[in-house]
Coordinates of C-alpha atoms in Angstrom, one line a residue:
Chain A
X1 CA 21.2 15.2 -0.5
X2 CA 23.8 14.1 -3.7
X3 CA 20.6 13.2 -5.8
X4 CA 19.4 16.9 -4.5
X5 CA 22.8 18.5 -5.6
X6 CA 22.8 16.9 -9.2
X7 CA 18.9 17.8 -9.6
X8 CA 20.4 21.6 -9.2
X9 CA 23.3 20.5 -11.7
X10 CA 26.0 20.5 -8.5
X11 CA 29.0 18.3 -8.9
X12 CA 29.0 16.1 -5.8
X13 CA 30.6 12.9 -4.7
X14 CA 29.5 10.8 -1.7
X15 CA 32.8 9.6 0.1
X16 CA 32.4 6.9 3.2
X17 CA 35.2 5.5 5.3
X18 CA 33.7 2.0 5.0
X19 CA 31.9 -0.2 2.8
X20 CA 28.3 0.2 2.4
X21 CA 26.6 -2.9 4.3
X22 CA 25.2 -5.3 1.9
X23 CA 21.8 -4.7 3.1
X24 CA 21.7 -1.0 2.4
X25 CA 23.3 -1.4 -1.5
X26 CA 19.6 -1.4 -2.4
X27 CA 19.3 2.6 -0.8
X28 CA 22.4 3.2 -3.1
X29 CA 21.3 1.6 -6.6
X30 CA 23.3 4.1 -9.2
X31 CA 26.4 3.1 -7.0
X32 CA 27.0 6.8 -6.0
X33 CA 28.9 6.1 -2.4
X34 CA 32.2 5.5 -3.0
X35 CA 34.8 4.0 -0.3
X36 CA 37.5 6.3 0.5
X37 CA 41.1 5.6 -0.3
X38 CA 43.5 8.3 0.5
X39 CA 45.8 7.8 -2.6
X40 CA 42.8 7.9 -5.2
X41 CA 40.5 10.5 -3.3
X42 CA 42.5 12.6 -1.3
X43 CA 42.2 15.7 -3.7
X44 CA 38.6 15.1 -4.1
X45 CA 38.6 16.4 -0.3
X46 CA 41.4 18.8 -0.3
X47 CA 40.2 20.8 -3.3
X48 CA 36.4 20.5 -2.8
X49 CA 34.5 23.7 -2.5
X50 CA 32.1 22.5 -0.1
X51 CA 32.5 19.6 2.4
X52 CA 29.5 18.4 4.5
X53 CA 30.0 15.8 7.5
X54 CA 26.5 13.9 8.3
X55 CA 25.9 12.0 11.2
X56 CA 29.5 13.1 12.4
X57 CA 29.8 15.8 15.1
X58 CA 33.9 15.3 15.8
X59 CA 36.5 14.7 13.6
X60 CA 37.7 11.5 14.6
X61 CA 34.6 10.0 13.5
X62 CA 35.6 10.8 9.8
X63 CA 38.1 8.1 10.4
X64 CA 40.7 7.7 7.4
X65 CA 39.0 10.9 6.0
X66 CA 39.7 13.1 8.8
X67 CA 43.1 14.2 8.1
X68 CA 42.0 15.6 4.6
X69 CA 38.8 17.1 5.8
X70 CA 40.5 19.0 8.4
X71 CA 43.3 20.2 6.1
X72 CA 40.9 21.1 3.2
X73 CA 40.5 25.0 2.1
X74 CA 36.7 23.9 1.5
X75 CA 33.7 25.5 3.2
X76 CA 32.7 23.2 5.8
X77 CA 29.4 22.0 7.4
X78 CA 28.1 19.7 9.8
X79 CA 24.9 18.1 10.2
X80 CA 24.3 15.8 13.3
X81 CA 21.9 14.9 16.3
X82 CA 24.6 13.6 18.6
X83 CA 25.1 15.1 21.7
X84 CA 28.4 16.7 22.7
X85 CA 29.6 18.1 18.9
X86 CA 32.9 19.7 18.7
X87 CA 33.0 23.0 16.7
X88 CA 35.4 22.2 13.5
X89 CA 33.6 23.6 10.7
X90 CA 32.0 27.0 9.7
X91 CA 28.6 25.8 9.5
X92 CA 26.9 23.5 12.2
X93 CA 23.6 22.3 11.9
X94 CA 22.8 20.3 15.3
X95 CA 19.4 19.7 16.1
X96 CA 19.5 17.7 19.8
X97 CA 16.0 17.3 19.3
X98 CA 15.7 15.3 16.2
X99 CA 15.6 11.5 16.3
X100 CA 17.9 11.0 13.1
X101 CA 20.2 13.5 11.2
X102 CA 18.0 12.3 7.8
X103 CA 14.9 14.2 9.8
X104 CA 17.3 17.2 9.9
X105 CA 18.4 16.6 6.1
X106 CA 14.8 16.5 5.1
X107 CA 13.8 19.8 6.8
X108 CA 17.0 21.5 5.3
X109 CA 16.3 20.4 2.0
X110 CA 12.6 21.3 2.4
X111 CA 13.4 24.3 3.1
X112 CA 16.0 24.9 -0.2
X113 CA 13.5 23.8 -2.5
X114 CA 10.6 21.5 -1.8
X115 CA 9.8 21.0 -5.8
X116 CA 13.1 18.9 -6.1
X117 CA 12.3 16.4 -3.5
X118 CA 11.2 12.9 -4.6
X119 CA 11.0 9.3 -4.0
X120 CA 14.7 8.7 -4.9
X121 CA 15.7 11.7 -2.0
X122 CA 12.9 10.4 0.0
X123 CA 13.9 6.4 0.3
X124 CA 17.2 6.7 2.0
X125 CA 16.0 9.7 4.4
X126 CA 13.1 7.2 5.5
X127 CA 15.5 4.4 5.8
X128 CA 17.6 6.8 8.2
X129 CA 14.6 7.6 10.2
X130 CA 13.5 3.9 10.6
X131 CA 17.0 2.8 11.5
X132 CA 17.8 5.7 13.8
X133 CA 14.6 5.1 15.6
X134 CA 14.5 1.6 15.9
X135 CA 11.3 1.6 13.9
X136 CA 9.6 4.7 15.6
X137 CA 10.4 3.7 19.0
X138 CA 13.4 5.1 20.6
X139 CA 13.6 8.5 22.5
X140 CA 13.5 11.8 20.9
X141 CA 10.5 9.9 18.2
X142 CA 7.8 12.8 18.5
X143 CA 5.1 14.4 16.5
X144 CA 7.5 16.7 14.3
X145 CA 9.3 12.9 13.3
X146 CA 5.8 11.4 12.3
X147 CA 5.0 14.6 10.2
X148 CA 8.4 14.4 8.1
X149 CA 7.8 10.7 7.9
X150 CA 4.3 11.3 6.4
X151 CA 6.2 13.4 4.0
X152 CA 8.3 10.9 2.9
X153 CA 5.4 8.6 2.1
X154 CA 3.6 10.7 0.1
X155 CA 7.0 11.3 -2.0
X156 CA 6.5 7.3 -2.8
X157 CA 8.3 5.3 -0.4
X158 CA 7.2 2.1 0.7
X159 CA 7.6 1.7 4.2
X160 CA 7.2 -2.8 4.0
X161 CA 9.5 -2.7 1.1
X162 CA 12.6 -0.9 3.1
X163 CA 11.7 -2.9 6.3
X164 CA 11.8 -5.9 4.7
X165 CA 15.4 -5.4 2.4
X166 CA 17.0 -3.8 5.4
X167 CA 15.9 -6.4 8.2
X168 CA 14.5 -9.1 6.7
X169 CA 17.9 -10.5 4.7
X170 CA 19.2 -12.9 7.4
X171 CA 21.2 -16.2 6.1
X172 CA 19.6 -19.3 8.0
X173 CA 23.3 -19.2 9.6
X174 CA 22.6 -16.2 11.3
X175 CA 18.9 -17.3 12.7
X176 CA 20.7 -20.6 14.0
X177 CA 23.3 -18.2 15.9
X178 CA 21.0 -16.1 17.0
X179 CA 19.0 -19.3 18.4
X180 CA 22.2 -21.0 20.1
X181 CA 23.1 -17.3 22.0
X182 CA 19.5 -16.5 23.0
X183 CA 19.4 -20.2 24.6
X184 CA 23.0 -19.9 26.3
X185 CA 21.5 -16.0 27.7
X186 CA 22.4 -15.3 31.7
X187 CA 21.4 -12.7 34.1
X188 CA 23.3 -10.9 36.8
X189 CA 22.2 -8.9 39.5
X190 CA 18.9 -10.1 40.3
X191 CA 17.8 -10.0 36.5
X192 CA 18.9 -6.0 36.4
X193 CA 21.8 -7.6 33.6
X194 CA 21.7 -9.7 30.7
X195 CA 24.9 -11.1 29.2
X196 CA 25.4 -13.4 26.6
X197 CA 28.5 -14.7 24.1
X198 CA 29.2 -15.8 20.6
X199 CA 32.5 -17.4 20.2
X200 CA 34.7 -17.8 17.1
X201 CA 33.7 -21.6 16.8
X202 CA 29.9 -20.6 16.6
X203 CA 30.5 -17.8 13.8
X204 CA 32.7 -20.2 11.8
X205 CA 30.1 -23.5 11.8
X206 CA 27.3 -21.2 11.3
X207 CA 28.7 -19.1 8.6
X208 CA 28.3 -15.9 10.0
X209 CA 30.4 -13.0 9.3
X210 CA 30.9 -10.7 12.9
X211 CA 29.0 -7.7 11.1
X212 CA 25.9 -9.8 10.5
X213 CA 25.3 -10.1 14.5
X214 CA 24.2 -6.5 14.5
X215 CA 21.0 -6.8 16.2
X216 CA 21.4 -9.6 18.5
X217 CA 22.0 -7.5 21.4
X218 CA 18.8 -5.6 21.3
X219 CA 16.9 -9.1 21.2
X220 CA 18.2 -9.7 25.2
X221 CA 17.4 -6.3 26.4
X222 CA 13.6 -7.5 25.9
X223 CA 13.5 -9.0 29.2
X224 CA 11.4 -7.9 32.1
X225 CA 13.8 -6.3 34.3
X226 CA 16.4 -6.1 32.7
X227 CA 17.9 -2.6 32.2
X228 CA 21.1 -3.2 30.5
X229 CA 22.7 -5.6 28.0
X230 CA 26.0 -6.7 27.5
X231 CA 27.2 -8.9 24.1
X232 CA 30.7 -10.1 23.8
X233 CA 31.8 -11.6 20.6
X234 CA 35.0 -13.3 20.1
X235 CA 37.3 -12.3 17.2
X236 CA 40.7 -13.4 16.5
X237 CA 42.6 -10.5 18.0
X238 CA 40.5 -10.0 20.9
X239 CA 37.1 -9.4 22.1
X240 CA 34.1 -7.1 20.7
X241 CA 31.7 -5.7 23.7
X242 CA 28.1 -4.2 23.0
X243 CA 26.0 -2.3 25.5
X244 CA 22.7 -1.4 25.8
X245 CA 20.5 0.0 28.5
X246 CA 17.6 1.5 29.3
X247 CA 16.5 5.0 31.1
X248 CA 19.0 6.4 32.9
X249 CA 21.6 3.7 33.1
X250 CA 24.8 5.3 31.2
X251 CA 26.5 2.0 29.6
X252 CA 29.4 4.7 27.8
X253 CA 30.7 4.9 31.3
X254 CA 31.4 1.1 31.3
X255 CA 32.5 1.5 27.9
X256 CA 34.8 4.1 28.3
X257 CA 36.9 2.0 31.1
X258 CA 37.3 -0.5 28.2
X259 CA 38.7 2.0 25.7
X260 CA 35.2 2.5 24.1
X261 CA 32.7 4.7 24.2
X262 CA 29.0 5.8 22.5
X263 CA 25.6 6.9 23.7
X264 CA 24.4 6.7 27.0
X265 CA 22.0 3.8 26.4
X266 CA 24.2 2.2 23.0
X267 CA 27.9 1.8 23.4
X268 CA 30.6 -0.4 22.3
X269 CA 34.1 -1.6 22.9
X270 CA 36.8 -3.3 21.4
X271 CA 39.4 -5.4 23.7
X272 CA 42.9 -6.8 21.7
X273 CA 44.9 -9.4 23.2
X274 CA 42.6 -11.0 25.7
X275 CA 40.6 -13.9 25.7
X276 CA 37.0 -14.2 26.0
X277 CA 36.5 -16.1 28.9
X278 CA 39.1 -13.7 30.9
X279 CA 37.1 -10.5 29.4
X280 CA 33.7 -11.6 30.6
X281 CA 33.9 -12.0 34.3
X282 CA 36.3 -8.8 34.4
X283 CA 33.3 -7.1 32.8
X284 CA 30.6 -8.4 35.0
X285 CA 32.3 -7.2 38.1
X286 CA 33.1 -3.9 36.5
X287 CA 29.5 -3.6 35.2
X288 CA 28.6 -4.4 38.6
X289 CA 30.5 -1.6 40.5
X290 CA 29.9 1.2 37.6
X291 CA 25.7 0.4 37.3
X292 CA 24.7 -1.4 39.8
X293 CA 26.9 -0.3 42.8
X294 CA 27.1 -4.1 43.8
X295 CA 30.5 -6.4 44.5
X296 CA 28.5 -9.7 44.3
X297 CA 27.7 -11.5 41.0
X298 CA 24.0 -13.5 41.1
X299 CA 24.1 -15.8 38.4
X300 CA 20.6 -16.9 37.8
X301 CA 19.2 -19.7 35.5
Chain B
X1 CA -13.6 5.0 23.5
X2 CA -15.0 3.9 27.2
X3 CA -12.8 7.1 28.5
X4 CA -14.3 9.4 26.0
X5 CA -17.9 8.5 26.6
X6 CA -17.4 8.7 29.9
X7 CA -16.5 12.4 29.3
X8 CA -19.8 12.7 27.6
X9 CA -21.5 11.4 30.6
X10 CA -22.6 8.3 28.9
X11 CA -22.9 4.8 30.9
X12 CA -20.4 2.5 29.4
X13 CA -18.6 -0.8 29.7
X14 CA -16.1 -2.8 27.8
X15 CA -16.6 -6.4 27.6
X16 CA -14.3 -9.0 26.1
X17 CA -14.8 -12.5 25.5
X18 CA -11.0 -13.2 26.7
X19 CA -9.0 -11.6 29.6
X20 CA -6.8 -9.0 28.7
X21 CA -3.4 -10.0 27.7
X22 CA -0.8 -9.0 30.7
X23 CA 1.4 -7.2 28.7
X24 CA -1.7 -5.0 27.7
X25 CA -2.8 -4.5 31.4
X26 CA -1.0 -1.1 31.8
X27 CA -3.4 0.3 29.2
X28 CA -6.1 -0.6 31.5
X29 CA -5.0 1.1 34.6
X30 CA -8.6 1.7 36.3
X31 CA -10.0 -1.9 35.4
X32 CA -12.4 -0.8 32.9
X33 CA -12.3 -3.8 30.8
X34 CA -14.5 -6.6 32.0
X35 CA -14.2 -10.4 30.8
X36 CA -18.0 -11.4 29.5
X37 CA -19.6 -13.9 31.6
X38 CA -23.2 -14.8 29.9
X39 CA -24.4 -15.3 33.6
X40 CA -23.5 -11.8 34.4
X41 CA -23.6 -9.9 31.7
X42 CA -26.1 -11.2 29.3
X43 CA -28.6 -8.3 30.3
X44 CA -25.9 -5.9 30.0
X45 CA -25.8 -6.7 26.2
X46 CA -29.6 -7.5 25.9
X47 CA -30.8 -3.8 27.5
X48 CA -27.9 -1.6 26.0
X49 CA -29.6 1.2 23.8
X50 CA -26.0 0.6 21.7
X51 CA -24.0 -1.8 21.2
X52 CA -20.3 -1.2 19.3
X53 CA -18.0 -4.4 18.0
X54 CA -14.4 -3.2 17.4
X55 CA -12.2 -4.9 15.4
X56 CA -14.6 -7.5 14.7
X57 CA -16.5 -7.7 11.0
X58 CA -18.5 -10.9 11.7
X59 CA -20.4 -12.0 14.4
X60 CA -18.8 -15.2 14.8
X61 CA -15.5 -13.2 16.1
X62 CA -17.9 -12.4 19.0
X63 CA -17.7 -15.7 19.9
X64 CA -19.4 -16.1 23.9
X65 CA -20.8 -13.0 23.1
X66 CA -22.2 -13.1 19.8
X67 CA -25.7 -14.6 20.9
X68 CA -26.3 -11.8 22.9
X69 CA -25.4 -9.5 20.5
X70 CA -27.3 -10.7 18.0
X71 CA -30.6 -11.3 20.2
X72 CA -30.0 -7.3 21.8
X73 CA -32.5 -5.0 20.7
X74 CA -29.7 -2.3 20.7
X75 CA -28.8 -0.2 17.8
X76 CA -25.7 -1.8 16.9
X77 CA -22.4 -0.2 15.1
X78 CA -19.3 -2.5 14.0
X79 CA -15.9 -0.3 13.4
X80 CA -13.1 -2.7 11.7
X81 CA -10.6 -2.3 9.0
X82 CA -10.3 -6.3 8.1
X83 CA -11.8 -7.7 4.5
X84 CA -14.7 -9.4 3.9
X85 CA -17.0 -7.7 6.3
X86 CA -20.7 -9.4 7.3
X87 CA -23.3 -6.7 7.3
X88 CA -25.0 -7.7 11.4
X89 CA -25.6 -4.3 12.6
X90 CA -27.1 -1.0 11.8
X91 CA -24.2 1.0 11.0
X92 CA -20.9 -0.3 10.0
X93 CA -17.6 1.8 10.1
X94 CA -15.4 -0.4 7.6
X95 CA -12.1 1.5 6.3
X96 CA -10.4 -1.1 4.5
X97 CA -7.6 1.3 3.8
X98 CA -6.7 2.1 7.7
X99 CA -4.0 -0.2 9.0
X100 CA -5.9 -0.3 12.3
X101 CA -9.4 -0.1 13.8
X102 CA -7.5 2.5 16.1
X103 CA -6.9 4.5 13.7
X104 CA -10.4 5.0 12.5
X105 CA -11.8 5.4 16.1
X106 CA -9.5 8.2 16.5
X107 CA -10.9 10.1 13.2
X108 CA -14.7 9.0 14.7
X109 CA -13.6 10.8 18.0
X110 CA -11.7 13.8 16.8
X111 CA -14.7 14.5 14.4
X112 CA -16.9 14.4 17.2
X113 CA -15.4 16.1 19.7
X114 CA -11.7 17.0 19.3
X115 CA -11.5 18.8 22.7
X116 CA -12.2 15.8 24.5
X117 CA -9.3 13.8 23.3
X118 CA -6.3 13.8 25.8
X119 CA -3.3 11.2 26.7
X120 CA -5.7 8.4 28.7
X121 CA -7.7 8.0 25.2
X122 CA -4.5 8.6 22.9
X123 CA -2.4 5.9 24.9
X124 CA -4.4 2.6 24.0
X125 CA -5.4 4.4 20.3
X126 CA -1.4 4.6 20.0
X127 CA -0.9 0.9 21.3
X128 CA -3.5 -0.5 18.7
X129 CA -1.9 1.5 16.0
X130 CA 1.6 0.2 17.0
X131 CA 0.8 -3.1 17.3
X132 CA -1.6 -3.9 14.2
X133 CA 1.2 -2.1 12.1
X134 CA 4.0 -3.9 13.4
X135 CA 5.7 -0.4 14.5
X136 CA 5.2 1.0 11.3
X137 CA 5.8 -1.3 8.7
X138 CA 3.1 -3.7 7.2
X139 CA 1.2 -2.8 4.7
X140 CA -1.1 -0.2 4.6
X141 CA 1.1 2.3 6.6
X142 CA 0.9 5.7 4.9
X143 CA 1.1 9.2 5.4
X144 CA -2.3 9.5 7.1
X145 CA -1.6 6.8 10.0
X146 CA 1.6 9.0 10.7
X147 CA -0.2 12.2 10.6
X148 CA -2.6 10.3 13.2
X149 CA 0.2 9.1 15.3
X150 CA 1.8 12.6 15.0
X151 CA -1.5 13.8 16.7
X152 CA -1.5 11.1 19.3
X153 CA 2.2 12.0 20.6
X154 CA 0.9 15.5 20.7
X155 CA -1.6 14.6 23.4
X156 CA 1.1 13.1 25.8
X157 CA 1.6 9.5 24.5
X158 CA 5.6 8.0 25.3
X159 CA 6.4 5.6 22.4
X160 CA 9.3 4.4 24.0
X161 CA 7.4 3.3 26.9
X162 CA 4.4 1.9 25.1
X163 CA 7.0 -0.3 23.1
X164 CA 8.9 -1.4 26.3
X165 CA 5.7 -2.3 28.5
X166 CA 4.1 -4.3 25.6
X167 CA 7.4 -6.0 23.9
X168 CA 9.8 -6.1 26.5
X169 CA 8.3 -8.0 29.3
X170 CA 9.7 -11.5 28.4
X171 CA 10.4 -13.9 31.2
X172 CA 14.2 -15.2 30.8
X173 CA 12.3 -18.9 29.9
X174 CA 11.0 -17.4 26.7
X175 CA 13.8 -16.3 25.7
X176 CA 15.6 -19.7 26.1
X177 CA 12.7 -20.9 24.2
X178 CA 13.0 -18.4 21.3
X179 CA 17.0 -20.0 21.1
X180 CA 16.2 -23.4 21.4
X181 CA 13.1 -22.7 18.3
X182 CA 15.4 -20.6 16.8
X183 CA 18.2 -23.4 16.4
X184 CA 16.0 -25.9 15.2
X185 CA 14.2 -23.9 12.4
X186 CA 14.5 -25.4 9.0
X187 CA 13.7 -24.5 5.3
X188 CA 11.6 -26.2 2.7
X189 CA 11.1 -25.9 -0.9
X190 CA 14.5 -24.4 -1.9
X191 CA 14.8 -21.5 1.0
X192 CA 10.9 -20.2 0.3
X193 CA 9.3 -21.7 3.4
X194 CA 10.3 -21.5 6.8
X195 CA 8.9 -23.8 9.8
X196 CA 9.9 -24.7 13.2
X197 CA 8.2 -26.3 16.2
X198 CA 7.8 -25.9 20.1
X199 CA 7.0 -29.1 21.9
X200 CA 4.9 -29.4 25.2
X201 CA 8.2 -30.7 26.9
X202 CA 9.8 -27.3 25.6
X203 CA 7.0 -25.0 27.3
X204 CA 7.1 -26.9 30.4
X205 CA 10.7 -26.9 30.9
X206 CA 10.9 -23.6 30.2
X207 CA 8.1 -22.6 31.9
X208 CA 6.3 -21.0 29.1
X209 CA 2.6 -20.5 28.6
X210 CA 1.3 -21.1 24.9
X211 CA 0.1 -17.5 24.7
X212 CA 3.9 -16.0 25.5
X213 CA 5.4 -17.6 22.0
X214 CA 3.2 -14.6 20.2
X215 CA 5.6 -12.9 17.9
X216 CA 8.3 -16.0 17.6
X217 CA 6.7 -16.3 14.1
X218 CA 7.7 -13.3 12.5
X219 CA 11.7 -14.0 13.7
X220 CA 11.5 -16.7 11.7
X221 CA 10.6 -14.9 8.5
X222 CA 13.3 -12.2 8.4
X223 CA 15.5 -14.8 6.6
X224 CA 16.4 -13.9 2.7
X225 CA 14.4 -15.6 0.4
X226 CA 11.9 -17.1 2.8
X227 CA 8.2 -15.9 1.2
X228 CA 6.1 -18.2 3.8
X229 CA 6.7 -19.3 7.7
X230 CA 4.8 -22.2 9.6
X231 CA 5.0 -22.4 13.2
X232 CA 3.9 -25.5 15.0
X233 CA 2.8 -25.6 18.6
X234 CA 2.3 -28.8 20.6
X235 CA -1.0 -28.3 22.5
X236 CA -2.4 -31.1 25.1
X237 CA -5.1 -31.8 23.0
X238 CA -3.4 -31.4 19.1
X239 CA -1.8 -28.8 17.4
X240 CA -1.8 -24.7 17.0
X241 CA -0.5 -23.5 13.7
X242 CA 0.7 -20.3 12.7
X243 CA 1.0 -18.9 9.0
X244 CA 3.0 -15.8 7.6
X245 CA 3.7 -14.8 4.2
X246 CA 5.1 -11.7 2.7
X247 CA 3.6 -10.6 -0.6
X248 CA 0.6 -11.8 -2.7
X249 CA 1.4 -15.6 -1.3
X250 CA -2.1 -16.3 0.6
X251 CA -1.7 -18.4 3.3
X252 CA -5.0 -18.1 4.2
X253 CA -5.9 -20.8 1.7
X254 CA -3.5 -23.1 3.4
X255 CA -5.2 -22.3 6.7
X256 CA -9.0 -22.8 5.8
X257 CA -7.7 -26.5 4.8
X258 CA -6.8 -26.7 8.7
X259 CA -10.4 -25.2 9.6
X260 CA -8.9 -21.9 10.4
X261 CA -8.7 -18.4 8.4
X262 CA -7.2 -14.8 8.8
X263 CA -5.7 -12.5 6.7
X264 CA -3.8 -13.2 3.5
X265 CA -0.5 -12.7 5.3
X266 CA -1.3 -13.9 8.8
X267 CA -3.5 -16.8 9.3
X268 CA -3.7 -19.8 11.8
X269 CA -5.5 -22.9 12.5
X270 CA -6.1 -25.4 15.7
X271 CA -6.0 -29.0 14.6
X272 CA -7.7 -31.3 17.4
X273 CA -6.5 -34.8 18.3
X274 CA -3.6 -35.2 15.9
X275 CA 0.3 -35.4 16.7
X276 CA 2.8 -33.2 16.1
X277 CA 4.9 -35.3 14.2
X278 CA 1.9 -36.2 12.0
X279 CA 1.1 -32.9 11.4
X280 CA 3.8 -31.4 10.4
X281 CA 4.7 -33.1 6.9
X282 CA 0.8 -33.2 6.4
X283 CA 1.0 -29.2 6.3
X284 CA 4.5 -29.1 4.6
X285 CA 3.4 -31.2 1.8
X286 CA -0.1 -29.2 1.6
X287 CA 2.1 -26.1 1.6
X288 CA 4.1 -27.4 -1.6
X289 CA 0.7 -28.2 -3.5
X290 CA -1.2 -24.9 -2.5
X291 CA 1.8 -22.0 -2.2
X292 CA 4.4 -23.2 -4.3
X293 CA 2.8 -25.6 -6.7
X294 CA 5.6 -28.5 -5.9
X295 CA 5.2 -32.0 -4.5
X296 CA 8.7 -32.6 -3.6
X297 CA 10.0 -31.0 -0.2
X298 CA 13.7 -30.2 -0.1
X299 CA 14.9 -30.1 3.3
X300 CA 17.8 -27.7 3.6
X301 CA 20.5 -27.2 6.1

């Protein structure tokens, strides 16, 4: 969108509350994305004419930017595809049938001025669609999404390059850690739940940063009969828990109990001040009650 | 194609030299695919009016069916997208730009009679496209392919169901074995080659059949800097070797040295009567010469 606005000679800037993950930096080859620092960028937000929140349908998702976004006198837009949007902007572009916000953005930009679209604009939109759909396999992947993707490829996007640059950049330590983790994966509730843990010692010995474990939880769901997966990661101050499920099983109900939230089939929680070997059995017992209406855990080899 | 021909009231049968893999059986819900047995089906092939070979551009790929295919007086068709086709049929439908034979088949059926297409015909074609493109990421994935996919989804295909049924059916033993294998993955040639082994003991202890290791080799290529991967599997009578590479690195040249072959970026070979601990260093030394023009192997932790 920033590249599109620049072609229209608009003054624009991309602010994000967090750092861009390393594997996404290739999309930001002109370093257009700025990490929001209140002391530096507060006035940029407060004095803007227009603010657009992408993929954030609730002001709390703006994190450190929330206060300034809400206080700003700018005309405010929201572009999103998540459920349960809160009305906090002047214009809400919400499409619950869209598999990715990038799909909505593409449609908006094409309606505005199709001639301005080029590879530099198409590439991050393609990356957004590809990552949000798990490579065109998650629910909401439909004919329209594939047609949009066809048009993005026609603008010059190389799908092999984007996939490899995003996903094939593991360190050897990450692969070894994934190996250890899968070796120790366990089932419960007659094979309907899979779960596994990563300890601080494992992270340090393999020299893996916590955010490099993204994607581990998806590997654990590929087992026949498994309907839900829990991934526990030990951190210095507590435990990070990731939940995944298939179909109608709502793991966000489980995440809420531990102060977290998210999607029905993909949620997370962060437990502070508790040890891994205390959190794991606690969550398993709760998972039995909430997801499977069962009190007894069956550990299976 | 069989379902399409039945709608045209043609008498037709699908013969394959091998059993249908278990995870593909859901596509064959009417048990239309028959395993070719010479004593039973030789005359079916010899007396047919028309024979069509799909995804086989060389008669040797027909294996047990080759002899009867070549001897038959039928009108012969070949539909394929692989390089180096041999001319052994009356009509060759070869499209080297197609990412999958299923894409060519869709185009042919749509040209013949678009009104006959339905979900039962679209689902196996979608599965063919999805598996052959690695979920829309391998080279040759282009705008046309996404447009064909859009039309298949409009015929009622559920991409989440097809993906999960094909790929999320691992046994717990397969996941544990994948874990062991990744833990023991090694790099060579300054991180440009990754390699790993599966022993017979590991297969048996985890109760994993050799063909369940499909997909392991792709996991090993996801490492930054890795351009080629070799996967060695010990079998009772020798070693199966799978090769993968990225970009211009031609692993089929390496596979040929061991009596195998395949694609430039995905090949395999089967070595009989030799032990794993003898084959591994042999292949690594050869890989250094052929792929990296290097004589010395650097083993890296």
